[in-house]
Coordinates of C-alpha atoms in Angstrom, one line a residue:
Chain A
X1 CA -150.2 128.3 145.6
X2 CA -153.3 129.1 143.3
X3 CA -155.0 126.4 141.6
X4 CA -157.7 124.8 140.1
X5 CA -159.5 122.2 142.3
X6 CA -161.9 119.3 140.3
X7 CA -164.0 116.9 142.7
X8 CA -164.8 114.3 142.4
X9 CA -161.7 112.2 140.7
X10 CA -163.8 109.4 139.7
X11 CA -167.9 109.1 140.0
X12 CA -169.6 106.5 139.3
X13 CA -173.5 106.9 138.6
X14 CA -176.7 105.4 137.6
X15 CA -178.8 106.7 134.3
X16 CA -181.4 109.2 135.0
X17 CA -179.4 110.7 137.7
X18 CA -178.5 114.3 138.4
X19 CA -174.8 114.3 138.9
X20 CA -173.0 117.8 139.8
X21 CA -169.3 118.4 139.2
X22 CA -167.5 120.9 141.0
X23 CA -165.1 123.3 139.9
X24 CA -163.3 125.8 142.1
X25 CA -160.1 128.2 141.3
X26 CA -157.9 130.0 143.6
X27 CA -156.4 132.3 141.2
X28 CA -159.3 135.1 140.9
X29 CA -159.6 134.5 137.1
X30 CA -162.5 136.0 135.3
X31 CA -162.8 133.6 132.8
X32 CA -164.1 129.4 133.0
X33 CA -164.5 126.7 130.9
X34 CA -165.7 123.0 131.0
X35 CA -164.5 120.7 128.3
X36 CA -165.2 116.7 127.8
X37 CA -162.6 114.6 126.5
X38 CA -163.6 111.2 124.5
X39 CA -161.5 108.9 122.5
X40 CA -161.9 110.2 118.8
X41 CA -163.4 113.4 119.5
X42 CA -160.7 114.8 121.6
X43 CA -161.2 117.9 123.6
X44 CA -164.8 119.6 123.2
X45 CA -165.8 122.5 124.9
X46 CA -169.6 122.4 126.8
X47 CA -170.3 125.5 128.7
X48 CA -167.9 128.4 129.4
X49 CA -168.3 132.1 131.7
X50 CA -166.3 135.1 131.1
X51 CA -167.3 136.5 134.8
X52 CA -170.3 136.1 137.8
X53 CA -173.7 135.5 136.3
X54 CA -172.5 135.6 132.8
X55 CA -172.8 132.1 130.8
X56 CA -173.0 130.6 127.2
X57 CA -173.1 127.2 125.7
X58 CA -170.5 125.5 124.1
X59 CA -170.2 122.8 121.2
X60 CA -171.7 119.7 123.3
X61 CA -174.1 121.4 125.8
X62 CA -177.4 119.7 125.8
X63 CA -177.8 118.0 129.0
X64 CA -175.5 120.0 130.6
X65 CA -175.9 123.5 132.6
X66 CA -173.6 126.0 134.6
X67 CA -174.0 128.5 136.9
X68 CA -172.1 131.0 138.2
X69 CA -172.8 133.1 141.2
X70 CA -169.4 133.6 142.5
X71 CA -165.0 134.0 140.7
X72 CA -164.6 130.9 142.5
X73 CA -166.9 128.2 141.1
X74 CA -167.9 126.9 138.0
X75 CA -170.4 123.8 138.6
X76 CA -171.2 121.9 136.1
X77 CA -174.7 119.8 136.2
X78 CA -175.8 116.8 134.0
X79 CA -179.4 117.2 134.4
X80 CA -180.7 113.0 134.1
X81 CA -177.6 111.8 133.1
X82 CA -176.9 109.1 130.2
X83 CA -174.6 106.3 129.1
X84 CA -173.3 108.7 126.4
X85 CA -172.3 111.6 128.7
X86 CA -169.6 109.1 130.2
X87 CA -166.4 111.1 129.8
X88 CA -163.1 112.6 130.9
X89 CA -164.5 116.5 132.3
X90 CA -161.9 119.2 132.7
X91 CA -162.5 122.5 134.3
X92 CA -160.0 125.5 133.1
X93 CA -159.6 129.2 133.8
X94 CA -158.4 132.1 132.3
X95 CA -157.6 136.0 133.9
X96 CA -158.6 137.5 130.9
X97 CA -159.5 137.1 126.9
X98 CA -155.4 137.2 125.5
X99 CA -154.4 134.6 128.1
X100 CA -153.8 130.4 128.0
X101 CA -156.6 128.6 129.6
X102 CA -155.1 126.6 132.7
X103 CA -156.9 123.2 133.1
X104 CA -157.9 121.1 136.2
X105 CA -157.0 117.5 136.5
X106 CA -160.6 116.2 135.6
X107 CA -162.8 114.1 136.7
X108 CA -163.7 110.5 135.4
X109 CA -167.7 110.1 135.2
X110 CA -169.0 106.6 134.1
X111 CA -172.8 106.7 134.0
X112 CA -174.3 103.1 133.9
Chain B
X1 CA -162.2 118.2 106.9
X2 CA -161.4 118.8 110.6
X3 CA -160.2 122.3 111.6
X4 CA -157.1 121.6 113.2
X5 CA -155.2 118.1 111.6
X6 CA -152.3 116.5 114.1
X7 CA -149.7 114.4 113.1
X8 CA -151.6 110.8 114.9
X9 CA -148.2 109.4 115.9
X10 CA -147.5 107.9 117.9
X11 CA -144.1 108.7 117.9
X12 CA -141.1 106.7 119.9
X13 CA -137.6 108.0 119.7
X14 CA -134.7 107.0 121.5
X15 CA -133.2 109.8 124.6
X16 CA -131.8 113.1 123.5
X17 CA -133.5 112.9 120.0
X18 CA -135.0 115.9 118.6
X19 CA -138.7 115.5 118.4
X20 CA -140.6 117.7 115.7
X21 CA -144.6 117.7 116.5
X22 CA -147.0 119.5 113.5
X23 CA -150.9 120.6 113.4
X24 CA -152.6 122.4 110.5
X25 CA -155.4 124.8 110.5
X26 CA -157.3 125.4 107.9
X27 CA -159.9 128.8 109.2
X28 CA -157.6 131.8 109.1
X29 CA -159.5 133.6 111.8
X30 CA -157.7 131.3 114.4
X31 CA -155.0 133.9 116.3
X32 CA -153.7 132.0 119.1
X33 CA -151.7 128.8 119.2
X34 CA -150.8 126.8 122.4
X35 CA -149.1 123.7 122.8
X36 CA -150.4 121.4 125.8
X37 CA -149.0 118.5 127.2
X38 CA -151.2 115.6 128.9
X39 CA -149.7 112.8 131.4
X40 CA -152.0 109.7 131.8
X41 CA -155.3 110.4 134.2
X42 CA -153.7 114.4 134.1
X43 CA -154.7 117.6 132.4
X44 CA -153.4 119.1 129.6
X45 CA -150.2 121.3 130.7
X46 CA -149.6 124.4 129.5
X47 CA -146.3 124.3 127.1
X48 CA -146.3 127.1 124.6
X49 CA -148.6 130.2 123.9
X50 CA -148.1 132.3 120.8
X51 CA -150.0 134.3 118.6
X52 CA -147.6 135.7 116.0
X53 CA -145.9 133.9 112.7
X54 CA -142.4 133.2 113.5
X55 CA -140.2 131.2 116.5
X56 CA -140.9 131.0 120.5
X57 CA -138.5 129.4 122.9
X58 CA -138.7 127.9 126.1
X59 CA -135.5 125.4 127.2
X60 CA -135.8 123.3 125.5
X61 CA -138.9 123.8 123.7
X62 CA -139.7 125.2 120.2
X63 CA -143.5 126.8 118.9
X64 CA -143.0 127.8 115.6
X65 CA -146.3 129.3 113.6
X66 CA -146.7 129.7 110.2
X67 CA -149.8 132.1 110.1
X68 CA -149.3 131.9 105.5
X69 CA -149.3 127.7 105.2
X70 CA -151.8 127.7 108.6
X71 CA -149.0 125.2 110.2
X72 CA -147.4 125.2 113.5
X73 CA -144.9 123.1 114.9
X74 CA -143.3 122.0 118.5
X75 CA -139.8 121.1 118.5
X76 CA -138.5 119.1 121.3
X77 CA -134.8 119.4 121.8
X78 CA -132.6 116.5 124.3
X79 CA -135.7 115.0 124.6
X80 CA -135.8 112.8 128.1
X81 CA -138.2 110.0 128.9
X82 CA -140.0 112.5 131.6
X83 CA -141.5 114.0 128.2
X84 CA -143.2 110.6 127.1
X85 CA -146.8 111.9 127.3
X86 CA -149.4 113.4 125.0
X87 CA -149.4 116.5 123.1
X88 CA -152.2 118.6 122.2
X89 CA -152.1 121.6 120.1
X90 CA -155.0 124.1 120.3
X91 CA -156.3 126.7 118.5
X92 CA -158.2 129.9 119.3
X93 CA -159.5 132.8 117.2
X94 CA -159.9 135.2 120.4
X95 CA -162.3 137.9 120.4
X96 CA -165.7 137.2 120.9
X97 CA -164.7 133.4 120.5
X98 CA -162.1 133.7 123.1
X99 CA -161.6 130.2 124.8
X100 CA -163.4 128.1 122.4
X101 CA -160.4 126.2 122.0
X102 CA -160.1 123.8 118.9
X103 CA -158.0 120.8 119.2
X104 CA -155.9 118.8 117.5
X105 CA -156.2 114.7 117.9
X106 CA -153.0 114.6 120.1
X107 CA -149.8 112.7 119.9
X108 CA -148.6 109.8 121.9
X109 CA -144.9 110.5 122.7
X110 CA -143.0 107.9 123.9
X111 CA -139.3 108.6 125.1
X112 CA -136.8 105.6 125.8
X113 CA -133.8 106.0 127.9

């Protein structure tokens, strides 16, 4: 079955560190997104692509960056990572710009 | 004032109770409305996607939207402890702001058998 694939689950890291989140999809969708979730702020949306070697910045994106070189993959990077950047992340896809986004399980980064 | 308002909860209602969830909205550029649900260390789950005033359903599963009061609603029919979780709604105004998703707090939904 399609799907869309976070790793790690869980990551533990130090401050300062460059940490790299992965994000892969199966269902050949144009469109990705990466959101943070955070107690009180809810869902917030940092970088997002609507195809190959297109990206744009969402509401929380300093610190973070994307790239996009192939359909599949949607990295996300936290350049020196901080305290404040510990956080749910959740990946999600879309086929086109009328359809539901379709999110990943997420992955639990604690930066200490 | 936030853009999308949820209902906090949490809620708690007994087995095969109907279970009425509510966001307003308060930019009348938003288009599309969804309805996701989130089990503990999950992602949100796609429940309802609508973009027109008026009534979806689904089994058991209500979306209403009412585009004039900016208010949309999830009605849960027979509910059943499997649907103890979180609900999100989420807004979107499409176009060129297609996928910036805005949304609402969530509510804790606890079932009991």
């Amino acid at each position: 079955d399609a799907e869309i694939t976070q790793s790690p689950r869980h990551k533990i890291t130090e401050t300062g560190r460059q940490v790299t989140l992965a994000c892969h999809q199966t269902w050949n969708h144009n469109n990705m997104f990466w959101y943070r979730q955070d107690l009180g702020h809810g869902l917030r949306l940092i970088h997002y692509s609507y195809g190959v070697q297109d990206t744009n910045k969402g509401e929380v994106s300093d610190g973070y960056s994307v790239s996009r070189s192939n359909t599949e993959d949607l990295p996300l990077t936290l350049e020196s990572a901080a305290s404040s950047q510990t956080s749910v992340y959740f990946c999600a896809s879309s086929p086109d710009r009328v359809s539901p986004l379709h999110f990943g399980n997420g992955t639990r980064l604690t930066v200490t | 004032q936030k853009e999308v308002e949820q209902d906090p909860g949490p809620l708690s209602v007994p087995e095969g109770a109907i279970v009425s969830l509510n966001c307003t909205y308060s930019n009348s550029a938003f288009q599309y409305f969804m309805w996701y649900r989130q089990y503990s260390r999950k992602g949100p789950e796609l429940l309802m996607y609508t973009y027109s005033s008026g009534n979806k359903e689904d089994g058991r599963f209500t979306a209403q939207v009412d585009k004039s009061s900016k208010y949309i609603s999830l009605f849960i029919r027979d509910s059943q402890p499997s649907d103890s979780a979180t609900y999100l709604c989420a807004i979107d105004a499409g176009g060129t702001s297609y996928g910036k998703l805005t949304f609402g707090q969530g509510t804790i939904l606890t079932v009991h058998p």
